[in-house]
Each structure stands twice: as structure tokens, then as C-alpha cells.
Coordinates of C-alpha atoms in Angstrom, one line a residue:
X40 CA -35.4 -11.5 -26.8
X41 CA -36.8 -13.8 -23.8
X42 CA -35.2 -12.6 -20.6
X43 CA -33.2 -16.0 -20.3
X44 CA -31.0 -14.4 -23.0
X45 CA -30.8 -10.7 -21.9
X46 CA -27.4 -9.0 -21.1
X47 CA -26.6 -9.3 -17.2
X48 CA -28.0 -12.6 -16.5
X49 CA -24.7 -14.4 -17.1
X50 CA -22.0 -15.4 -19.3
X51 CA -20.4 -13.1 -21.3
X52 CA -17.9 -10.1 -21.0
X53 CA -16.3 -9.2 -17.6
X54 CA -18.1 -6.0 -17.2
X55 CA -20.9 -4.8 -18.3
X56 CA -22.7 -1.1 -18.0
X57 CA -26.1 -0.4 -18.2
X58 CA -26.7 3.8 -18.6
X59 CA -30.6 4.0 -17.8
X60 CA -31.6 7.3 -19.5
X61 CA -35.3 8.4 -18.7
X62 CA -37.5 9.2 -19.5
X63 CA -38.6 11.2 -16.4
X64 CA -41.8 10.0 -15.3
X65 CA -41.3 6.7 -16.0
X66 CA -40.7 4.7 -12.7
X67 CA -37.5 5.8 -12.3
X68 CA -37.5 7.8 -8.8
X69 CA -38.6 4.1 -7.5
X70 CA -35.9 2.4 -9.5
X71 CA -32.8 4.3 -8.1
X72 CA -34.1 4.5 -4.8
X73 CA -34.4 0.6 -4.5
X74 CA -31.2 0.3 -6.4
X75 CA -29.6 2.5 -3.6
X76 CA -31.0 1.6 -0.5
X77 CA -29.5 -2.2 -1.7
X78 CA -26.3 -1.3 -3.6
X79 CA -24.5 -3.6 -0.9
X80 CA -25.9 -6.8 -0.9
X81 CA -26.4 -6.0 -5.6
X82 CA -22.6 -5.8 -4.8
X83 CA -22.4 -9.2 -3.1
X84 CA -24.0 -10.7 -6.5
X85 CA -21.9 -8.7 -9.1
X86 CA -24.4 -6.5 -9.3
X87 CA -23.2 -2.3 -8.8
X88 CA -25.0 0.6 -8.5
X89 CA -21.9 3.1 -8.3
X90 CA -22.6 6.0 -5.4
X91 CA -21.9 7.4 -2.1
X92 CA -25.1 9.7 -2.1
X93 CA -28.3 9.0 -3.4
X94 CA -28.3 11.7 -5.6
X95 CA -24.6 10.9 -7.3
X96 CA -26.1 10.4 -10.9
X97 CA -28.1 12.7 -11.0
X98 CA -25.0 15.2 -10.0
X99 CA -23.4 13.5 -12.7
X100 CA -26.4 14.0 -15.2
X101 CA -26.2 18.1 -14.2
X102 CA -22.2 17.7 -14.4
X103 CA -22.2 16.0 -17.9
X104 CA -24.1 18.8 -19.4
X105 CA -23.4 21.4 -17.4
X106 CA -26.8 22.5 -16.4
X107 CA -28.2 25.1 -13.5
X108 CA -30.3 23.3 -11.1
X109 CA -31.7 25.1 -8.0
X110 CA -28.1 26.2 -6.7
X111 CA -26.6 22.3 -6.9
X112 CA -24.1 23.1 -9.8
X113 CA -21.0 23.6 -7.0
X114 CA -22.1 20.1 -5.5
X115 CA -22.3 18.6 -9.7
X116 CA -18.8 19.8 -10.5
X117 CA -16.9 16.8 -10.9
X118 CA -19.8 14.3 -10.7
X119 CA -19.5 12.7 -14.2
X120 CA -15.4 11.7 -13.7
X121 CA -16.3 10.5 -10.4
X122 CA -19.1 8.4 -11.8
X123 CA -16.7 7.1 -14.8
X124 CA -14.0 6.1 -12.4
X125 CA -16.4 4.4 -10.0
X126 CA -17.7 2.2 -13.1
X127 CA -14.5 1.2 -14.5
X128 CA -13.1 0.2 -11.3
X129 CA -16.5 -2.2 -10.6
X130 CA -16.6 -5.7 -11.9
X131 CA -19.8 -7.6 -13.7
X132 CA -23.2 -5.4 -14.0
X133 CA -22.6 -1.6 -13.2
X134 CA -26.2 0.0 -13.6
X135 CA -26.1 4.2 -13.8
X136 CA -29.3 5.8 -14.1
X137 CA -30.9 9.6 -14.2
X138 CA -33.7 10.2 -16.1
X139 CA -32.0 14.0 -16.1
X140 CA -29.4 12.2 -18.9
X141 CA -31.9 12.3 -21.6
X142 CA -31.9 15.8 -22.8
X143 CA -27.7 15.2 -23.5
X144 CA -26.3 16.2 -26.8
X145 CA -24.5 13.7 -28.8
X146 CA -21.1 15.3 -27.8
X147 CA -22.4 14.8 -24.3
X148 CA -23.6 11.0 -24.9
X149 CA -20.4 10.6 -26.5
X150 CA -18.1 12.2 -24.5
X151 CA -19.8 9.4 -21.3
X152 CA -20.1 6.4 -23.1
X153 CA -16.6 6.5 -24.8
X154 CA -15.3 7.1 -21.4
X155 CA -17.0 3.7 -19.9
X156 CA -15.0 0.6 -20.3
X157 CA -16.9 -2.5 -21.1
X158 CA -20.1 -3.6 -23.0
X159 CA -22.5 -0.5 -23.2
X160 CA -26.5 -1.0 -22.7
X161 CA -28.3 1.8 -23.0
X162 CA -31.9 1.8 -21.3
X163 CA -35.0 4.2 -22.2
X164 CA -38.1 3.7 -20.3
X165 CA -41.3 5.4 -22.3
X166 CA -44.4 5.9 -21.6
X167 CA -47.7 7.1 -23.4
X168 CA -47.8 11.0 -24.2
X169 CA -51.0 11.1 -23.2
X170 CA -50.1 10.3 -19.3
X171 CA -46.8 12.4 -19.8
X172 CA -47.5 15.5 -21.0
X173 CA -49.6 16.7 -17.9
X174 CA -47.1 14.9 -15.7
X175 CA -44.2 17.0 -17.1
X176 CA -46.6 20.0 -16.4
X177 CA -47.1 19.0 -13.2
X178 CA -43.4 18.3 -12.7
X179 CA -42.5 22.3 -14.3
X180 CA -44.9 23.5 -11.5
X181 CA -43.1 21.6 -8.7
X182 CA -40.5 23.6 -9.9
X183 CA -41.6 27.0 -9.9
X184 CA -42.1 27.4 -13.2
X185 CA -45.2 30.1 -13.7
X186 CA -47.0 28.6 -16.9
X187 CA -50.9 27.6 -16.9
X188 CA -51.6 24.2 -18.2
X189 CA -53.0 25.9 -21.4
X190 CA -50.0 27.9 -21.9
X191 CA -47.9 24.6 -22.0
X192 CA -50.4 23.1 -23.9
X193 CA -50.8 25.2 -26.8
X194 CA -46.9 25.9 -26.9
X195 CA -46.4 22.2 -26.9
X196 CA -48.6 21.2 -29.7
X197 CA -47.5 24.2 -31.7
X198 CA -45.1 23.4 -35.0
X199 CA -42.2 25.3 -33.6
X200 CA -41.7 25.4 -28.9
X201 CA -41.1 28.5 -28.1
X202 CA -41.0 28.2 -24.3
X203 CA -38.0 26.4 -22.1
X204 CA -40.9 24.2 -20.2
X205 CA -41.7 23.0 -23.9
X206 CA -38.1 22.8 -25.3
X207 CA -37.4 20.9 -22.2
X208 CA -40.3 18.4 -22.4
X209 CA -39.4 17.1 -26.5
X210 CA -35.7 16.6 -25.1
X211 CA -36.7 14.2 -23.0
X212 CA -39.8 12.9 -24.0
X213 CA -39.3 12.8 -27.7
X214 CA -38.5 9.2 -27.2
X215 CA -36.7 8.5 -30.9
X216 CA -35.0 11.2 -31.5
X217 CA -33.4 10.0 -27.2
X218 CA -32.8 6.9 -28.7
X219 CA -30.6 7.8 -31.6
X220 CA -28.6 10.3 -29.7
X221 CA -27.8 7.3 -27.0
X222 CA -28.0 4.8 -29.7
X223 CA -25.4 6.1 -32.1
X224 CA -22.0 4.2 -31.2
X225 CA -24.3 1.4 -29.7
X226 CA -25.2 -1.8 -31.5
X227 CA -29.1 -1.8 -31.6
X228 CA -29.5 -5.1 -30.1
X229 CA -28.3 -3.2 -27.0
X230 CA -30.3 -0.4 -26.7
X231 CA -33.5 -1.3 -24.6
X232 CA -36.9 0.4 -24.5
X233 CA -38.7 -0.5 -21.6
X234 CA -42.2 0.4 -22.5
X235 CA -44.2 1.5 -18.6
X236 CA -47.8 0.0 -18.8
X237 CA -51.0 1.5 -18.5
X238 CA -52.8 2.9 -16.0
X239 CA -53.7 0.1 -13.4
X240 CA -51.1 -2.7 -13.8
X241 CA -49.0 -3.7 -10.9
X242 CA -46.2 -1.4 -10.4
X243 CA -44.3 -5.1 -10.0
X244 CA -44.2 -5.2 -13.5
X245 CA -42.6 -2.2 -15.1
X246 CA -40.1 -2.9 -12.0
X247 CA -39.7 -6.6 -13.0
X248 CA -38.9 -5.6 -16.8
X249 CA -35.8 -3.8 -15.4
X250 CA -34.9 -6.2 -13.3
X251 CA -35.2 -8.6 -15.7
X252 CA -33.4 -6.6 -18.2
X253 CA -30.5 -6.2 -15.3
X254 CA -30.2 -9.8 -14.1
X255 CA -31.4 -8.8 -10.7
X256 CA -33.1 -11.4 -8.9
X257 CA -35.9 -9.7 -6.9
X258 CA -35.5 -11.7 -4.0
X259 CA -32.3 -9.8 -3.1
X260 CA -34.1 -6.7 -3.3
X261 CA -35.1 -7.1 1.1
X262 CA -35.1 -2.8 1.0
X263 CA -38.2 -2.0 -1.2
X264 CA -38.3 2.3 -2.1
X265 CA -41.5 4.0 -0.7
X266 CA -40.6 6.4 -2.6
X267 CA -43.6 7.7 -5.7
X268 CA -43.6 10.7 -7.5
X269 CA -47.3 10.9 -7.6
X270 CA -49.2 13.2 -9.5
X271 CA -51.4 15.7 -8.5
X272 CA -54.7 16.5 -8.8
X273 CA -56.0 19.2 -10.3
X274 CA -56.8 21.5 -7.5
X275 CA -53.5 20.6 -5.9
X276 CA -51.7 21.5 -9.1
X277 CA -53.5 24.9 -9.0
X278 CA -53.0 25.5 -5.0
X279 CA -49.2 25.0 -5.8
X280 CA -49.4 27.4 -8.6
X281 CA -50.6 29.9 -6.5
X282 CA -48.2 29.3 -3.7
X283 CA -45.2 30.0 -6.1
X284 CA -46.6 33.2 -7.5
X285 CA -47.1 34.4 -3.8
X286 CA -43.3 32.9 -2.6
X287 CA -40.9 33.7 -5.4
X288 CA -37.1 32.9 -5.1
X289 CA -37.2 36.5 -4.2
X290 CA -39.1 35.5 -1.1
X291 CA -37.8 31.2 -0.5
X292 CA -34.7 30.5 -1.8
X293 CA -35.0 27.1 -3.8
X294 CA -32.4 25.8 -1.4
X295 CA -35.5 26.4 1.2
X296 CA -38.4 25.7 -1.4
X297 CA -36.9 22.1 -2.0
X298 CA -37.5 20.8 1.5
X299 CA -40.5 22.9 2.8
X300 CA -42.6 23.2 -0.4
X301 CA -41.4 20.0 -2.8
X302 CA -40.7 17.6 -0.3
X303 CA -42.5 18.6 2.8
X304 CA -45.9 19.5 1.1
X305 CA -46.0 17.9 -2.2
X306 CA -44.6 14.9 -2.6
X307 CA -45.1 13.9 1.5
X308 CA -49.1 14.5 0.9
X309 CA -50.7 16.5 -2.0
X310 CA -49.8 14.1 -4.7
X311 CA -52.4 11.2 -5.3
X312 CA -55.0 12.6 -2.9
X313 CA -58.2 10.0 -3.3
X314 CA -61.2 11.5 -4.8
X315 CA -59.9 14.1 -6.9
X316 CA -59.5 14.6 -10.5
X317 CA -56.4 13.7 -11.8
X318 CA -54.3 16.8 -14.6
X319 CA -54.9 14.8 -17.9
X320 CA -54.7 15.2 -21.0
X321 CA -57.3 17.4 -22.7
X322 CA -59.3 15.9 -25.4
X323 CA -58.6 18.0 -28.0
X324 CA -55.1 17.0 -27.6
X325 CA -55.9 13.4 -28.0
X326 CA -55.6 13.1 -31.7
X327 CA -52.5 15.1 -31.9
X328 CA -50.7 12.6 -29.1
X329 CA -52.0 9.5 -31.1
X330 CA -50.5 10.8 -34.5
X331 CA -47.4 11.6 -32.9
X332 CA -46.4 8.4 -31.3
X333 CA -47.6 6.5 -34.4
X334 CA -44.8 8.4 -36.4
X335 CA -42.0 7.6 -33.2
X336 CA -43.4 3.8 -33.2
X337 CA -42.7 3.8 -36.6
X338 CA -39.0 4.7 -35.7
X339 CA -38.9 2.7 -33.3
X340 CA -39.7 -0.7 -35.1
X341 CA -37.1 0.3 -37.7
X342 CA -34.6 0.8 -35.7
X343 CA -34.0 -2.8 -34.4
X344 CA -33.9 -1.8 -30.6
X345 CA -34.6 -4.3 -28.1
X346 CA -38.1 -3.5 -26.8
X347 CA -39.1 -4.7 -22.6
X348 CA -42.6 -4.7 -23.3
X349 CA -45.2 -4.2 -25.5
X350 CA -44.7 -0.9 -27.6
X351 CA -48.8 -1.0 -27.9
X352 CA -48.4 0.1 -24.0
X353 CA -47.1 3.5 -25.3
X354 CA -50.5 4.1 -27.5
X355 CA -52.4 6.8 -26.2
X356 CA -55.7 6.4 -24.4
X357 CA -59.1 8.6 -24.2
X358 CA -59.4 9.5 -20.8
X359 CA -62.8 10.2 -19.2
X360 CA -64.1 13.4 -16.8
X361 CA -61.2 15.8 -18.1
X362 CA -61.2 18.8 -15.4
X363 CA -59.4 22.0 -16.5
X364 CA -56.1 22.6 -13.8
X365 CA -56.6 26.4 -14.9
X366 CA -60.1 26.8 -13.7
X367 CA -60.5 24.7 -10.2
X368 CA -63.9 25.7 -8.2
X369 CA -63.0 27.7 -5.4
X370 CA -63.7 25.4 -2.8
X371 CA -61.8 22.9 -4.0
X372 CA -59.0 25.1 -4.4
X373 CA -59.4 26.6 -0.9
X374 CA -60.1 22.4 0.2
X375 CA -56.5 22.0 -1.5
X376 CA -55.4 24.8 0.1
X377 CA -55.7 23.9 3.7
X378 CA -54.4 20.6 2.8
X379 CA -50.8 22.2 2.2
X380 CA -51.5 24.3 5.3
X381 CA -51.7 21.4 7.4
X382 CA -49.0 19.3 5.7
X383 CA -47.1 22.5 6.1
X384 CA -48.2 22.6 10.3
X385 CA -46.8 19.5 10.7
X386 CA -43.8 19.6 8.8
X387 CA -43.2 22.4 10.9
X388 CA -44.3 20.1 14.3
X389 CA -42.4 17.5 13.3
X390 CA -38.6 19.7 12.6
X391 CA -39.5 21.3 15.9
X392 CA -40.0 17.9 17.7
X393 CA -36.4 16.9 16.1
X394 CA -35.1 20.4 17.0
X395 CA -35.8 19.6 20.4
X396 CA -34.3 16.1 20.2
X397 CA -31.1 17.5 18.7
X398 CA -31.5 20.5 21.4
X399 CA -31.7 17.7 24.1
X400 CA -28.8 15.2 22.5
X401 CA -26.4 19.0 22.2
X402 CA -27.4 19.4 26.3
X403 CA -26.5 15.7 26.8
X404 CA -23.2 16.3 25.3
X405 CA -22.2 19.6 26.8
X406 CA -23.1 18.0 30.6
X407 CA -20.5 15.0 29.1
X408 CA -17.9 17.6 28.1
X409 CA -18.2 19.6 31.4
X410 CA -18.2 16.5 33.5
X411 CA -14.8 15.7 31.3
X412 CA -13.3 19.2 31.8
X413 CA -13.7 18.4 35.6
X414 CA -12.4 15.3 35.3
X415 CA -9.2 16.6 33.1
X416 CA -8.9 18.9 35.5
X417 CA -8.7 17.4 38.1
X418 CA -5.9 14.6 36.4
X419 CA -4.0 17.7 35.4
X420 CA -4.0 18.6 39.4
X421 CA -3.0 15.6 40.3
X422 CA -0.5 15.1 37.2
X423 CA 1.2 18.4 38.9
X424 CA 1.4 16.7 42.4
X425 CA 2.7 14.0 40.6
X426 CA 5.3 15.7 39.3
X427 CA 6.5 17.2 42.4
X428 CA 6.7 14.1 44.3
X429 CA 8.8 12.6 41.7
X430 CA 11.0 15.8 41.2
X431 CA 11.2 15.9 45.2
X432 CA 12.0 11.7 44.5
X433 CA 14.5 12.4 42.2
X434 CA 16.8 14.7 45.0
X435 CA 16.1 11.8 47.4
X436 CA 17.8 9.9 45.0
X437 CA 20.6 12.0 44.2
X438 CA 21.2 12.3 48.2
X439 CA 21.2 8.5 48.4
X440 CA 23.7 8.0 45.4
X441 CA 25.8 11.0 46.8
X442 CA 26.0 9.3 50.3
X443 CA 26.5 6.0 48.6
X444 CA 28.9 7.2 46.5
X445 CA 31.0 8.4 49.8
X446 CA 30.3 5.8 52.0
X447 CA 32.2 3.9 49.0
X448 CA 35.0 5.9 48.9
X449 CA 35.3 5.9 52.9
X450 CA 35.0 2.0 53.0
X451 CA 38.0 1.6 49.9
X452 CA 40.2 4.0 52.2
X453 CA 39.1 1.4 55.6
X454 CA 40.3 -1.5 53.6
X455 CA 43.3 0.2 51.4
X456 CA 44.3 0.9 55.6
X457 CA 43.9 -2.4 56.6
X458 CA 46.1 -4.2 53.8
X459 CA 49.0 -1.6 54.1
X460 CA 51.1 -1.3 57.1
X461 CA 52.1 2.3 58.5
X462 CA 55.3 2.4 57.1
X463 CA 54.6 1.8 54.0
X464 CA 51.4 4.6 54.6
X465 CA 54.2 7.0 55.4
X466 CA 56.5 6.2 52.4
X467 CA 53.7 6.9 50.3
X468 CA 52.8 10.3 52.1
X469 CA 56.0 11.6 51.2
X470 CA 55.6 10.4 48.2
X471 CA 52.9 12.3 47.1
X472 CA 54.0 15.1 49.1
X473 CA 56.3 15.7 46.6
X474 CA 53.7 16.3 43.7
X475 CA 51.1 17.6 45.6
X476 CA 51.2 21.0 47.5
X477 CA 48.4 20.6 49.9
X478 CA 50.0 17.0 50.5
X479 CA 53.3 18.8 51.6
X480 CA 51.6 21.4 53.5
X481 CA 50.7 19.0 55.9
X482 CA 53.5 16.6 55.7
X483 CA 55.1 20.2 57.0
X484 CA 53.1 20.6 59.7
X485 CA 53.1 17.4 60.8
X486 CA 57.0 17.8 61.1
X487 CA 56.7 20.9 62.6
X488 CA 54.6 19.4 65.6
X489 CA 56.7 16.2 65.5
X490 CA 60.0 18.5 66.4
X491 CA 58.6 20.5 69.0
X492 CA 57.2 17.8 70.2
X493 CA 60.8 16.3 70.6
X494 CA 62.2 19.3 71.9
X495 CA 60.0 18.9 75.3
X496 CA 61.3 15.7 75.9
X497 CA 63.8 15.5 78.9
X498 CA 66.6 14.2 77.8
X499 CA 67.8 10.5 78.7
X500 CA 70.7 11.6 80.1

């Protein structure tokens, strides 16, 4: 199929999903990191990469088949119906992707894709056996898992696995038997493997297939991932052997080994150091590797899957200088050693230097909320003399209305005087003397003074 005609680069239904299974090792850290860090401007261009956290589908991967992961099964519950809702609601492309998704049962892979509204894709990216089996090694010893390379080795090319690293690895590098779980309820023209080139070809193009495959036009993607999860060598693999067996989860809790060992010493600097031998496959192994993936090619050409690539890409090759991770010189391991011991120093250096800034920012703030507490304080003091002026305001007021309020009465009596003549003021003295006893009381007093009054009168005669 040219990539004018693939799925997502227009026409079509309303909605379509792409669920990008693995395989791990494959590109795919890269992938969703770049996918992530431009979900919004994707979403501009009907493009969506459903998540709040960069870590969202690979919650949902955990959540789906309810697997332990280092403590993050609390954070997972929920993750899957999350996901499912966030894909349904989106319009055009909607892209999930964990390479974590590939060891799902076909109850599992059923129970997502019937769930997804839409036209399903379903995405596998392989790669040769002989560059994944030491990097799925490599990736058991990042976490913690105690087994040589031999151990792995012998239990992997064994008839029956008897180990969990080696049950592990065939469920999600066994690419066919991937495929037909994923593939079931999913027409074959729409099931993709995206072979991953050999050694030496520009990264660009493995990341172009999927882009491609996703109608992404690269020229949106302005956030490139510098994120790699490059291998180790082979002293570095042993050093970080020997680190684990000396700090078991006994001693670091994983929710401690994931930033200080993985993350901090690992992935920031012992993987890909120049000059040292790369973990690859033995040559014994070679033969085994190449009859193996002639029997999944074989598959895989029946099938009628879309193929991104070239499936010769995913023949094994010979490699050259093969140095044993099990049995490093001691100064190289002791080299590898102080290596971690100074990525370690200044990891340490550099989460005391933003201890201090957070230190300095928490002082900052606590100056701002004293200052503040002053200042409320002072408002509330002056709130409170505020209120007493106005309470002391409000009796002014009453005072004014009261002597208002008289002054009214006083100046209705003046005028009620003016516009009645005395006479009439008397008639209507006695006339309320006769309903009203205080009223009388006077009007008898008045009387009383009126007749002695009289009585001291000479008389006229």
C-alpha cells in the first residue's frame, strides 16, 4: 500500500483509531513522547493523542490487564475506561499507544477494541530478535530482575520458558502469535507491521513510517522527544546488576529505585556510553534467532497484514566482537562503576540545587504571607475603628432625626396657633378635656387659679 492510500491521510470514516501495540524496544518511548509533548497543535489537525499525563496509556495498558507494576496499580485503576471515553468523544485520527498492550489476552484485546467506536487499526512495530533479545535483558535488569544474561539465554531458547523474564519476553516479542491476538476481529488490511531498520539507519525513518502510517505531517511535529531508551553496554549492564543485588526493595523501595537508579543513573548517562561493547546476541544463538523468525515471516506473509517496511529488516544479523555481560574485566566494571557514582553525585547536586530553589521560592512566600497578615491586620484594626465611627454616626443620626422629628411637631403646633383664634383654642380645650384626664386636670387647675384670681379683685362698686 503506498502511503498516499494509507488510513488517516484523508477521506473516509469520521473517526478513526489507531491502537499501537509494541513491541517494546521498538522506537516507541520516542514515539509517545513526541506524540505528547504535541497532542495540541495534532489536535488543531484532527489528529489526537488522548491524555492528561504522559504516562495515561501505559496506566491504561497495566489497567486493561490488571498487572503489578512497581506500586502504580492504585494510579492504573480506572485507566482503560478513561482512555475509551477519551477516544470516543475525539473526532478524526485518535492514536493510543503502549508497547506494555502486547502481552493482552484475547479477552483483553477484545474487551478494548469492542469498546472503541470507529474504524480500528492496529499497529505492531518489530524488530530483529537478534537486537531484541539482549535488549529485553537489558530492559529485565533495569528492573531488578536478578538473572545473568546466560540464565535468560538458555531459558529462552529452551522448548518450554520456565522463568517470568522468559514468559514475558515471547508475549511480547513473539510478533505473530501478537498479531493474531490484535488481529482477530480486525480486517487484515488494517493491521500494520511497522518493521524498525537495522542498525545505522536514520532514526527519521522508522519515525516517518509511523507518521506516515498516521497521516501526520512532520512539519507539525515543532516539539521533537529527546527522549532514547538506549542500551547498555556490557559493563554497564553488569555494574547495574550488582547494584540491585546490593539495594533490594528491602533496602530502595521501587517508588525510590525509579527516579534515583532508572532514571537518574541509567537512562540520564550509562546507556549508549561510546567505546564500549554493546550486550548482543551471542553467536551460538544466531542460528536459532534466524530459524525462528523465518517460521514468524512465514506467518506473517500469509496473513495479509499491511507491512511499513521491508519484512527483510526483521532478518537477523551476525554481529562482530561478542563480549560476555556475565564476565566483564574488572576494571571495566569498576570504570562502569564510578560512572554511576558520579551520575549518582550529581543527581544528588542537582535535587539539592532545586531543594534550595524550592527552599528559597517557600521563604519568598512565607515573607509574602507575613507581610499579608500585617497588612490584614492592620485592615481588620482599622475595619474596627470603622465600625465605631459609623455606630457612634448612626446615634448622631438618630439625635438629628429625634430633634427633627420635634422641631416638626413644635413648628405644626406654631402654625395650628396661628390659624386658630383663642376662642376657638379654648372650645377645643374643653373639648378634650372631657376625654382626656390629664386634659381636665389642668383645665381644673386652670379654673381653680382663674377664681381665686377673681376673688382678689375689688369690687366695682
Amino acid at each position: 500500500m503506498d502511503d498516499q492510500e494509507r488510513p488517516g491521510t484523508g477521506g473516509g470514516p469520521r473517526r478513526r483509531v489507531f491502537v499501537h501495540v509494541g513491541a517494546p524496544k521498538t522506537g516507541s518511548t520516542g514515539l509517545q513522547d513526541t506524540l505528547w509533548r504535541n497532542r495540541g497543535v495534532l489536535a488543531e489537525h484532527g489528529v489526537h493523542y488522548p491524555a492528561d499525563r504522559f504516562d495515561e496509556h501505559f496506566l491504561a495498558a497495566l489497567d486493561l490487564q490488571q498487572l503489578t507494576w512497581g506500586g502504580l496499580e492504585e494510579q492504573a485503576t480506572g485507566a482503560v475506561e478513561r482512555l475509551i471515553e477519551r477516544a470516543n468523544a475525539s473526532d478524526g485520527t485518535v492514536i493510543l499507544s503502549h508497547e506494555v498492550f502486547a502481552a493482552a489476552s484475547a479477552e483483553q484485546v477484545a474487551r478494548l477494541l469492542s469498546a472503541l467506536d470507529g474504524e480500528v487499526h492496529v499497529v505492531f512495530s518489530a524488530r530483529d530478535l537478534a537486537r531484541q533479545v539482549p535488549a529485553e535483558w537489558q530492559e529485565q535488569v533495569k528492573h531488578r530482575h536478578p538473572l545473568t544474561y546466560g540464565q535468560f539465554l538458555t531459558d529462552l531458547t529452551a522448548d518450554t520458558s520456565t522463568r517470568p523474564e522468559t514468559r514475558w519476553f515471547w508475549a511480547v516479542q513473539r510478533w505473530p502469535d501478537v498479531l493474531e491476538r490484535w488481529g482477530a476481529t480486525v480486517p487484515p488490511e488494517r493491521v500494520h507491521v511497522v518493521t524498525v531498520p537495522q542498525r545505522g539507519v536514520s532514526r527519521d525513518v522508522l519515525t516517518g513510517r509511523f507518521w506516515a502510517l498516521f497521516g501526520i505531517d512532520p512539519d507539525l511535529l515543532a516539539e521533537e522527544s529527546p527522549r532514547a531508551n538506549t542500551g547498555l553496554d556490557t559493563a554497564a549492564a553488569a555494574a547495574l546488576r550488582r547494584l540491585d543485588e546490593r539495594l533490594p526493595v528491602e533496602r530502595l523501595d521501587s517508588r525510590h529505585y525509579r527516579p534515583l537508579v532508572r532514571e537518574a543513573i541509567v537512562h540520564t548517562g550509562m546507556g549508549g556510553r561510546a567505546g564500549q561493547p554493546r550486550v548482543l546476541l551471542p553467536p551460538g544463538c544466531l542460528g536459532w534467532a534466524e530459524q525462528l523468525t523465518e517460521q514468524w515471516l512465514d506467518r506473517v506473509r500469509q496473513s495479509g497484514y499491511d507491512v511499513v517496511g521491508d519484512l527483510h529488516e526483521l532478518v537477523p544479523r551476525a554481529a562482530a566482537d561478542w563480549s560476555d555481560p556475565d564476565d566483564v574485566p574488572t576494571r571495566e566494571l569498576l570504570a562502569a562503576t564510578e560512572d554511576m557514582l558520579d551520575l549518582s553525585v550529581l543527581d544528588a547536586a542537582a535535587r539539592f540545587d532545586l531543594l534550595e530553589a524550592v527552599r528559597a521560592e517557600r521563604d519568598a512566600a512565607l515573607d509574602e504571607v507575613r507581610g499579608l497578615t500585617d497588612e490584614l491586620a492592620r485592615l481588620g484594626d482599622e475595619a474596627t475603628q470603622l465600625r465605631g465611627e459609623v455606630q457612634a454616626g448612626e446615634l448622631e443620626v438618630r439625635r438629628v432625626c429625634a430633634e427633627r422629628d420635634a422641631a416638626r411637631e413644635w413648628s405644626a403646633e406654631l402654625v395650628w396657633l396661628r390659624e386658630h383664634p383663642v376662642g376657638d383654642v379654648k372650645r377645643r380645650v374643653v373639648d378634650a378635656s372631657a376625654t382626656s384626664r390629664s386634659v381636665r386636670s389642668v383645665l381644673d387647675v386652670y379654673r381653680a387659679a382663674r377664681d381665686r384670681y377673681q376673688r382678689r379683685e375689688p369690687s366695682g362698686e
